Short mmCIF file of C-alpha atoms and ligand atoms in Angstrom, two decimals:
data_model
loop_
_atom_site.label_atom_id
_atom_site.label_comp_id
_atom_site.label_asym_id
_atom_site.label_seq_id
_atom_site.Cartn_x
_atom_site.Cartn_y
_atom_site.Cartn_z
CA UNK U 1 2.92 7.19 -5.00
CA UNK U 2 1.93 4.12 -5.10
CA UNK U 3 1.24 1.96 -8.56
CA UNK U 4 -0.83 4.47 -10.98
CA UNK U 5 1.94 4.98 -13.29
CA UNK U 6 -0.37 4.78 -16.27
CA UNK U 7 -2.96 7.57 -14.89
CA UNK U 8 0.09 9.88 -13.81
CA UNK U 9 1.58 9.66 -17.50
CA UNK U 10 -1.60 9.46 -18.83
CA UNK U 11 -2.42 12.97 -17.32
CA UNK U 12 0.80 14.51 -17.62
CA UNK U 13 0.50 14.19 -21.39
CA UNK U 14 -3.01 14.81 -21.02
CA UNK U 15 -1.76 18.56 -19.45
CA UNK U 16 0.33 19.12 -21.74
CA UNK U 17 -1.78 18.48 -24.72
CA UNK U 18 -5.35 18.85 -24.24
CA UNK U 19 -7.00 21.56 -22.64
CA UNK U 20 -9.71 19.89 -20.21
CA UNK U 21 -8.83 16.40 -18.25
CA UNK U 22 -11.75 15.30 -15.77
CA UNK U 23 -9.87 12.73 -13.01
CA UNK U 24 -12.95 10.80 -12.14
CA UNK U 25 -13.53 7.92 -8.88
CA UNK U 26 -15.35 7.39 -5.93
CA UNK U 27 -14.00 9.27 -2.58
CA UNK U 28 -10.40 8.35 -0.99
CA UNK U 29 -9.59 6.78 -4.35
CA UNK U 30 -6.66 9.06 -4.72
CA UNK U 31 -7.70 11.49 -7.16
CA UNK U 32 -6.47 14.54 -5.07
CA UNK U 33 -2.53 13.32 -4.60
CA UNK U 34 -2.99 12.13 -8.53
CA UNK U 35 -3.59 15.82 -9.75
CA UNK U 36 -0.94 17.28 -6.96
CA UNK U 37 2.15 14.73 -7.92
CA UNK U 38 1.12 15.10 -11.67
CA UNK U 39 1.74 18.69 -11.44
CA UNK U 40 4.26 18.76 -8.95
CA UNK U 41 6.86 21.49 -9.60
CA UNK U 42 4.65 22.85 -12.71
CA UNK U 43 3.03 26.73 -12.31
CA UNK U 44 -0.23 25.59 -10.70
CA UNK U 45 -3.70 27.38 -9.58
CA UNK U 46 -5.28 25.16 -7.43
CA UNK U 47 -9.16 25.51 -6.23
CA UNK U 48 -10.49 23.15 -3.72
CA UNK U 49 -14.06 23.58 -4.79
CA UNK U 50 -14.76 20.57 -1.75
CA UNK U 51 -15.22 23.21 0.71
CA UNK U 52 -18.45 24.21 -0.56
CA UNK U 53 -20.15 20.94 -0.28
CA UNK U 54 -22.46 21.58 2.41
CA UNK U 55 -23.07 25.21 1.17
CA UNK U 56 -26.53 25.07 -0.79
CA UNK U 57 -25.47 27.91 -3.21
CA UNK U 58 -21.83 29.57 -4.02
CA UNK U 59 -21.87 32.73 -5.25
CA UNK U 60 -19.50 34.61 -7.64
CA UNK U 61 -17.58 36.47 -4.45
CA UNK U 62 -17.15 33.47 -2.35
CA UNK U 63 -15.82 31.37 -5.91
CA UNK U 64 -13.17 34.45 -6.24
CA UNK U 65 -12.58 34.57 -2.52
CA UNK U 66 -11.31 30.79 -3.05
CA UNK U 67 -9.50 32.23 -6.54
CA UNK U 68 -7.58 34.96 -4.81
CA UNK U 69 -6.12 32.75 -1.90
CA UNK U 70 -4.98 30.19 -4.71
CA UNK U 71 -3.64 33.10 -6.67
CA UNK U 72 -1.33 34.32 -3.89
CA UNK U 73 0.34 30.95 -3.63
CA UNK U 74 0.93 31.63 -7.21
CA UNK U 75 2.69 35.01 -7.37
CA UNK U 76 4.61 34.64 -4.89
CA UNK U 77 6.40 31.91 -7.50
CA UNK U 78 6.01 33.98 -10.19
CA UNK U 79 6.83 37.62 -10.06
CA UNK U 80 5.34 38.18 -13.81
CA UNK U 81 1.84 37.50 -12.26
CA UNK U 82 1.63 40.28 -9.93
CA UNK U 83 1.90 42.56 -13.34
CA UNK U 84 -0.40 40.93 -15.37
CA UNK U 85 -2.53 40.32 -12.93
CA UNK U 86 -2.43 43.96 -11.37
CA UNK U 87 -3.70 45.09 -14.74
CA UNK U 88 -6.71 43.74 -14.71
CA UNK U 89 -10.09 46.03 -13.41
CA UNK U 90 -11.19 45.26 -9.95
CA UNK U 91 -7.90 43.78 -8.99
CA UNK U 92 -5.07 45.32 -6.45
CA UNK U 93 -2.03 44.11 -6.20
CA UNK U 94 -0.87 44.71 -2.56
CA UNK U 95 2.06 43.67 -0.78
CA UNK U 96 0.56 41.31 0.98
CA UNK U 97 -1.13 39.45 -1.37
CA UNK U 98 -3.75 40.54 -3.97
CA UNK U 99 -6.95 41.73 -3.27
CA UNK U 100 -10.70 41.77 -5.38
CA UNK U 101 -13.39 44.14 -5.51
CA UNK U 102 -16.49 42.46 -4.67
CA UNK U 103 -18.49 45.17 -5.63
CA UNK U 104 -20.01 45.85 -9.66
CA UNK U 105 -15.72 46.37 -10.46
CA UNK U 106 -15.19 42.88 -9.88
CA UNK U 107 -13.18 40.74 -12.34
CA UNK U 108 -14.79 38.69 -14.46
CA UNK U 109 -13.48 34.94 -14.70
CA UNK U 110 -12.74 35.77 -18.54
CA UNK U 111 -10.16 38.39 -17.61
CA UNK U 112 -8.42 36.75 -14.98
CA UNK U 113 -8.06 33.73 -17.26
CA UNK U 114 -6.56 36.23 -19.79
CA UNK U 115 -4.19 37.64 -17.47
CA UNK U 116 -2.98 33.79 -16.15
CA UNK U 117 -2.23 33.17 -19.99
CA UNK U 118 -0.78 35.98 -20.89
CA UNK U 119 1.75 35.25 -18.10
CA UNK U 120 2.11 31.44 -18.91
CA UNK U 121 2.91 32.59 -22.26
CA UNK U 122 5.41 35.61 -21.15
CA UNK U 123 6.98 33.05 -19.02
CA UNK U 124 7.04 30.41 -21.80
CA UNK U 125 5.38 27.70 -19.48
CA UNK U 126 2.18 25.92 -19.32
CA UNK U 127 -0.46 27.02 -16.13
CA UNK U 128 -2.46 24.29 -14.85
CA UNK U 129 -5.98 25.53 -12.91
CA UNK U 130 -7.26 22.62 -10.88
CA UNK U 131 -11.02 22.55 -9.83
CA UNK U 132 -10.95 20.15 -7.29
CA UNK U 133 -14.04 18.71 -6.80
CA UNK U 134 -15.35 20.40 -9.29
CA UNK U 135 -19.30 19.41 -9.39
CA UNK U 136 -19.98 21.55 -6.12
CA UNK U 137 -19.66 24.30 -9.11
CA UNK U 138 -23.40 22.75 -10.05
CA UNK U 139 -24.13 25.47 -6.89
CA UNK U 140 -22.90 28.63 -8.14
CA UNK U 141 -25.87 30.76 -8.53
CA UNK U 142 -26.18 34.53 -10.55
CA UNK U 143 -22.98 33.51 -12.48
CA UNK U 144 -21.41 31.12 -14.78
CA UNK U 145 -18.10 30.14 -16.05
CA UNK U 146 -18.63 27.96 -18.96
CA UNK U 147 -18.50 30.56 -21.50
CA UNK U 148 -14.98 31.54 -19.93
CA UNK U 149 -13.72 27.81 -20.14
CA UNK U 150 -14.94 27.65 -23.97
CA UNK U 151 -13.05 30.70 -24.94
CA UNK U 152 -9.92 29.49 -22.72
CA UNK U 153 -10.27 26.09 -24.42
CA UNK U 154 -10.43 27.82 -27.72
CA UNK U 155 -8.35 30.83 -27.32
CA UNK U 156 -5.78 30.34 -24.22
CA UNK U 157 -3.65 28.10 -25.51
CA UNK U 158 -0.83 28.62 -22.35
CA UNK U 159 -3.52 27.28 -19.64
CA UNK U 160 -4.56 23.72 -18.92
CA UNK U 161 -7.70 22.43 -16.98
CA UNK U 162 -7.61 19.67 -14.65
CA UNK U 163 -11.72 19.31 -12.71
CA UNK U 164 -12.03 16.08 -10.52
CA UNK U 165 -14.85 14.90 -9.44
CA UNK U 166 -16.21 11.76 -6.95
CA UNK U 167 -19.90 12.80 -8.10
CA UNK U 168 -19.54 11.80 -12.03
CA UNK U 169 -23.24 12.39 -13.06
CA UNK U 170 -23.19 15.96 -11.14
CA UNK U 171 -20.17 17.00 -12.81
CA UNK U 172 -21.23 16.03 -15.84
CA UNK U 173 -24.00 17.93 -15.52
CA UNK U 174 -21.71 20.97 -14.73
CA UNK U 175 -19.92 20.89 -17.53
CA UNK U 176 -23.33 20.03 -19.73
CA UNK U 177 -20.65 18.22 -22.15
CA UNK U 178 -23.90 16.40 -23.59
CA UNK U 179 -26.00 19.43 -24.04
CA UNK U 180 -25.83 20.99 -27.56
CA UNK U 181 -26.80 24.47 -26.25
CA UNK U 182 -23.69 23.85 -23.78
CA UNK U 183 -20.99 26.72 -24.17
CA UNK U 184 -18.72 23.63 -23.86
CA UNK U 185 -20.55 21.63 -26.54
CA UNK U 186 -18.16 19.76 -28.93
CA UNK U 187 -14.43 20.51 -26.62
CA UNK U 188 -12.64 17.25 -26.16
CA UNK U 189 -12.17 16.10 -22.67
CA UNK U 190 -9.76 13.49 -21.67
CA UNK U 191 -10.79 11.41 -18.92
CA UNK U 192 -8.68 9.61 -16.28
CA UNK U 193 -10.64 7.09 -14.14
CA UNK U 194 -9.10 5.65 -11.13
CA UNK U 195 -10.44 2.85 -9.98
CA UNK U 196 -9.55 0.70 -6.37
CA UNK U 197 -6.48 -0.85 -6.03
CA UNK U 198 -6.93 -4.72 -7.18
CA UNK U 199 -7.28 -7.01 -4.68
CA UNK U 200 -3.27 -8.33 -5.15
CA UNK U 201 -2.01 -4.62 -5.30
CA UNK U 202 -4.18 -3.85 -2.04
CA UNK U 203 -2.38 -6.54 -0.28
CA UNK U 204 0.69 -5.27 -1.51
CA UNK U 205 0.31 -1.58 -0.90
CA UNK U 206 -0.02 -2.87 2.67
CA UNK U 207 2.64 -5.21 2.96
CA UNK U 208 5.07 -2.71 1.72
CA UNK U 209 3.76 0.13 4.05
CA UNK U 210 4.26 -2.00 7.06
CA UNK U 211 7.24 -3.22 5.82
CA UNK U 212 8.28 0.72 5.64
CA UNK U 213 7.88 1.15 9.20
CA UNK U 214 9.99 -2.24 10.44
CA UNK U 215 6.28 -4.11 11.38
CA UNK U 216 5.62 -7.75 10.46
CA UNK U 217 2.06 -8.02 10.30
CA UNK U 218 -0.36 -11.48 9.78
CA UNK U 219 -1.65 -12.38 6.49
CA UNK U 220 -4.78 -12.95 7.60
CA UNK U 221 -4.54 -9.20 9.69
CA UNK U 222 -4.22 -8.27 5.38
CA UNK U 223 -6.37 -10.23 3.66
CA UNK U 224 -9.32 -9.06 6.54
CA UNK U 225 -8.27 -5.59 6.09
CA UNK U 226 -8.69 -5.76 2.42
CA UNK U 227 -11.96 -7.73 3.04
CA UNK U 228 -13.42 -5.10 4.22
CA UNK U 229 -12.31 -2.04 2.91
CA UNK U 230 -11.20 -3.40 -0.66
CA UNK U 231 -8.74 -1.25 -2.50
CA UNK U 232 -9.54 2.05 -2.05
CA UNK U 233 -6.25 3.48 -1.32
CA UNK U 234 -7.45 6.30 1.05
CA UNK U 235 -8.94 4.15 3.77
CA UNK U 236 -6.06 1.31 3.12
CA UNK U 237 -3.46 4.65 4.17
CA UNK U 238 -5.86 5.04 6.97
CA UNK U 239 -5.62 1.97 8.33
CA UNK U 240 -2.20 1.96 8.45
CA UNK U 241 -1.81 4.62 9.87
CA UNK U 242 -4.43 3.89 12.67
CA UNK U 243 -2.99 0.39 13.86
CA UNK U 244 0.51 1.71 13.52
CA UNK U 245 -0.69 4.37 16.23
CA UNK U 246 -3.02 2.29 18.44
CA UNK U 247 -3.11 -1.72 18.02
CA UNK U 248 -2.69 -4.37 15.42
CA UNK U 249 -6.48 -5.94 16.10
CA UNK U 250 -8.97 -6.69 13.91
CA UNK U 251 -11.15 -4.39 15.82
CA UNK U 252 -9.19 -1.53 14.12
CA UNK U 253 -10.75 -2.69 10.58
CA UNK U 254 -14.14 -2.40 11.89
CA UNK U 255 -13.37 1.46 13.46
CA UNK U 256 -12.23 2.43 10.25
CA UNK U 257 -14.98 0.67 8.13
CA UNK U 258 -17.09 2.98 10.18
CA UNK U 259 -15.37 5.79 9.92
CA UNK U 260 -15.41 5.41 6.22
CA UNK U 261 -19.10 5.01 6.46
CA UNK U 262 -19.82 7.79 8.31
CA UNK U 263 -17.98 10.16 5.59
CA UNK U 264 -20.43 8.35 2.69
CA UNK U 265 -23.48 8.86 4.54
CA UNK U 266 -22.64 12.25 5.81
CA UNK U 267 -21.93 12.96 1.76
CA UNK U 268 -25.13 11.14 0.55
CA UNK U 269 -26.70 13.25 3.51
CA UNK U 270 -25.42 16.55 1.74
CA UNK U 271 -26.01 15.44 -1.88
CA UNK U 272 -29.91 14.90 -0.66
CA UNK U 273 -30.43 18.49 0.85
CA UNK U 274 -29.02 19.97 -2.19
CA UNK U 275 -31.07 18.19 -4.63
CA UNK U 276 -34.21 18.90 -2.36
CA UNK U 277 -35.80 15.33 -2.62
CA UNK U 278 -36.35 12.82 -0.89
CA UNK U 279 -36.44 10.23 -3.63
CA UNK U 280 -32.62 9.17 -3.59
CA UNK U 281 -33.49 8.11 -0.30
CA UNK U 282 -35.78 5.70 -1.07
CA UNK U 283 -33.79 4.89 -4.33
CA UNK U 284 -30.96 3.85 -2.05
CA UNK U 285 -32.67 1.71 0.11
CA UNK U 286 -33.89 -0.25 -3.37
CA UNK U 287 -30.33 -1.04 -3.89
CA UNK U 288 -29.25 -1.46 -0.65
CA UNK U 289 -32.19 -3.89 0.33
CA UNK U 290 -30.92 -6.75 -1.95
CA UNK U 291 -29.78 -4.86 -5.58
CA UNK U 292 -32.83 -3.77 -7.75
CA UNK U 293 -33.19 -3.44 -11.46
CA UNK U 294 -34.07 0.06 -12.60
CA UNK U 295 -37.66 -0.64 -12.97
CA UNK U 296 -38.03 -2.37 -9.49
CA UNK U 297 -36.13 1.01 -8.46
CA UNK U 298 -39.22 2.68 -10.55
CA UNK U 299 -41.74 0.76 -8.73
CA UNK U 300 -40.28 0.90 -5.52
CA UNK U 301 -40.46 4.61 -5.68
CA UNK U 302 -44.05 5.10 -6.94
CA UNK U 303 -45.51 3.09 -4.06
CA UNK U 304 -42.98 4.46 -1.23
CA UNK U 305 -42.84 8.35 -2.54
CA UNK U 306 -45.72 10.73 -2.73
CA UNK U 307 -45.29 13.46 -4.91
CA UNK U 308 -45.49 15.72 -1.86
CA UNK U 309 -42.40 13.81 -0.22
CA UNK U 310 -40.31 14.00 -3.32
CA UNK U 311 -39.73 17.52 -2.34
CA UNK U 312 -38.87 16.76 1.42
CA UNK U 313 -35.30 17.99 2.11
CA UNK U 314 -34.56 15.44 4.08
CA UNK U 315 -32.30 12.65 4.96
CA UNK U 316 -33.65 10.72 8.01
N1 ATP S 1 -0.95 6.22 -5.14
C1 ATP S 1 -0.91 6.42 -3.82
N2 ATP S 1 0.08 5.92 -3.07
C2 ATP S 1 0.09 6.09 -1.74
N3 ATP S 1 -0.84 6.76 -1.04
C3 ATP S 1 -1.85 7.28 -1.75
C4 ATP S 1 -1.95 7.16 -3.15
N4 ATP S 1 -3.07 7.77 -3.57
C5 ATP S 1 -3.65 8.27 -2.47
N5 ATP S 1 -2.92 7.99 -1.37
C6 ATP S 1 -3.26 8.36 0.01
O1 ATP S 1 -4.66 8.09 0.17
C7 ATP S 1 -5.30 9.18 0.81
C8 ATP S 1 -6.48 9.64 -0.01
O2 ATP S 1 -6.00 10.16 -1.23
P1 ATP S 1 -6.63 11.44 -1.93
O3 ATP S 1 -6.94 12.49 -0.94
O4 ATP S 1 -5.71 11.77 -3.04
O5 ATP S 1 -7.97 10.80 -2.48
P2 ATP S 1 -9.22 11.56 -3.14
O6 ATP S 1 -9.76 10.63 -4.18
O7 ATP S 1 -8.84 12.92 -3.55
O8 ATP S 1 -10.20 11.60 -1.88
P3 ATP S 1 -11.49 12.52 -1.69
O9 ATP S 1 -12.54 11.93 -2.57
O10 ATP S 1 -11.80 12.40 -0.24
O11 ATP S 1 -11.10 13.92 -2.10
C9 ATP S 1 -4.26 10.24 1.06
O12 ATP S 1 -3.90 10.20 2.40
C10 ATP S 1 -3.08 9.85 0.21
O13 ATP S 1 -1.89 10.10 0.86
MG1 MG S 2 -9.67 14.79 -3.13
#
């Protein structure tokens, strides 16, 4: 890893003595390799909620689908699991892994939690259970798993939660952690923010990279690169890795500007169908226009939106 030395201390104390950390920053920030070399080598459950992103509801089955093929990573580290786990209702332990009932005998999120605790504690270890990109939760519809993270928080003191998220305001609103009649109202969370690499460290990260792989490159191939895609570590690693494969040419910059682009608007596409308006549309193209205050956004959007349109799932 590059720099963060602060956030990866920061959140290995923060695992090992709080219950909740939210790792929050905008996408290719490194928020993903964060969590995974912070918890490197430690017992480990680890979700990638992402893949529901352009699902417009998750339901309880699909969320344990994603649980059980997490959980066989896990047992097949830990041989306490299976047995705790096996004892659970609704859940087989076969040789090939572990399987759920789907039907009315399916675990509930409570139990399994339980079991995972239980084992920590048998095992005399900590378990972290990462919700990667956790906001997509928001979609989960006909259950909910707040109540089960309060009592963890409160009860299971052998398991530590790690949820990262690139949408900040939706997971907020997951977690309601504002929201007095929130089952999570009042827990402590410990946030980790990661911002962009400064401008100097951007520079540097790519210097050294190069450097790595025995290539001299121009200063003014750097500061161009850096230009454009500023320090967001994920499309600097990109980069590299694109001109070390094809050409050193400023040309490359622009292809993976785009490329970059095409993942935001692609994201901003998906965030619009799932709220079902159109009016983050139009709020967007107030800011993008020339930067807006939030009552010339206001404005904006009473002339430009009908109250018809602000239902419009669309994102022309
Ligand atoms: N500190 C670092 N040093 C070197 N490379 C890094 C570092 N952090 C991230 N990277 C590289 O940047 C890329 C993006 O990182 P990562 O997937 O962790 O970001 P992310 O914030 O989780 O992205 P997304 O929002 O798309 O999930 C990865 O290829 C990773 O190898
Ligand atoms: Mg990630």
């Amino acid at each position: 890893m590059f720099d963060r030395e602060k956030e990866l201390e920061d959140l290995k104390r923060s695992i090992s003595s709080h219950t909740i950390t939210l790792v929050l920053g905008v996408r290719r920030v490194g928020k993903t390799s964060l969590v995974k070399v912070a918890t490197y080598n430690m017992p480990r459950v680890y979700l990638d909620i992402r893949k529901f992103e352009t699902a417009s509801y998750i339901t309880y089955n699909e969320l344990l689908e994603e649980l059980r093929r997490s959980l066989n990573n896990f047992i097949s580290f830990s041989k306490k699991a299976r047995g705790y786990l096996g004892r659970i209702r609704g859940v087989k332990i076969l040789d090939f892994g572990i399987e759920f009932s789907t039907s009315r005998q399916r675990p509930s999120f409570s139990s399994i939690l339980e079991a995972l605790d239980e084992c920590a504690g048998d095992e005399g270890t900590r378990l972290v259970i990462v919700f990667d990109e956790a906001q997509e939760l928001n979609k989960l519809r006909g259950y909910t798993i707040l109540p089960s993270l309060a009592y963890a928080y409160d009860n299971l003191k052998n398991l530590s939660f790690v949820f990262t998220g690139s949408k900040v305001g939706l997971l907020y609103r997951f977690l309601r952690i504002n929201d007095s009649s929130s089952p999570l109202y009042g827990r402590y969370f410990e946030k980790i923010i990661l911002s962009p690499l400064s401008r100097d460290l951007a520079l540097e990260f790519l210097r050294r990279g190069f450097e790595e792989h025995g290539v001299s490159v121009s200063e003014d191939f750097l500061h161009s690169a850096v230009d454009v895609l500023d320090g967001i570590i994920g499309w600097l690693t990109f980069l590299g890795l694109r001109t070390l494969r094809m050409r050193f040419d400023k040309s490359v910059i622009k292809e993976v500007l785009e490329e970059a682009s095409k993942i935001s608007i692609n994201e901003f596409c998906n965030f619009v169908e799932v709220m079902g308006t159109k009016r983050y549309v139009e709020v967007l193209r107030a800011i993008g226009k020339e930067g807006a205050t939030w009552s010339q956004v206001r404005r904006y959007l009473e002339l430009r939106v009908s109250p018809r349109q602000l239902f419009v799932n669309t994102c022309e």
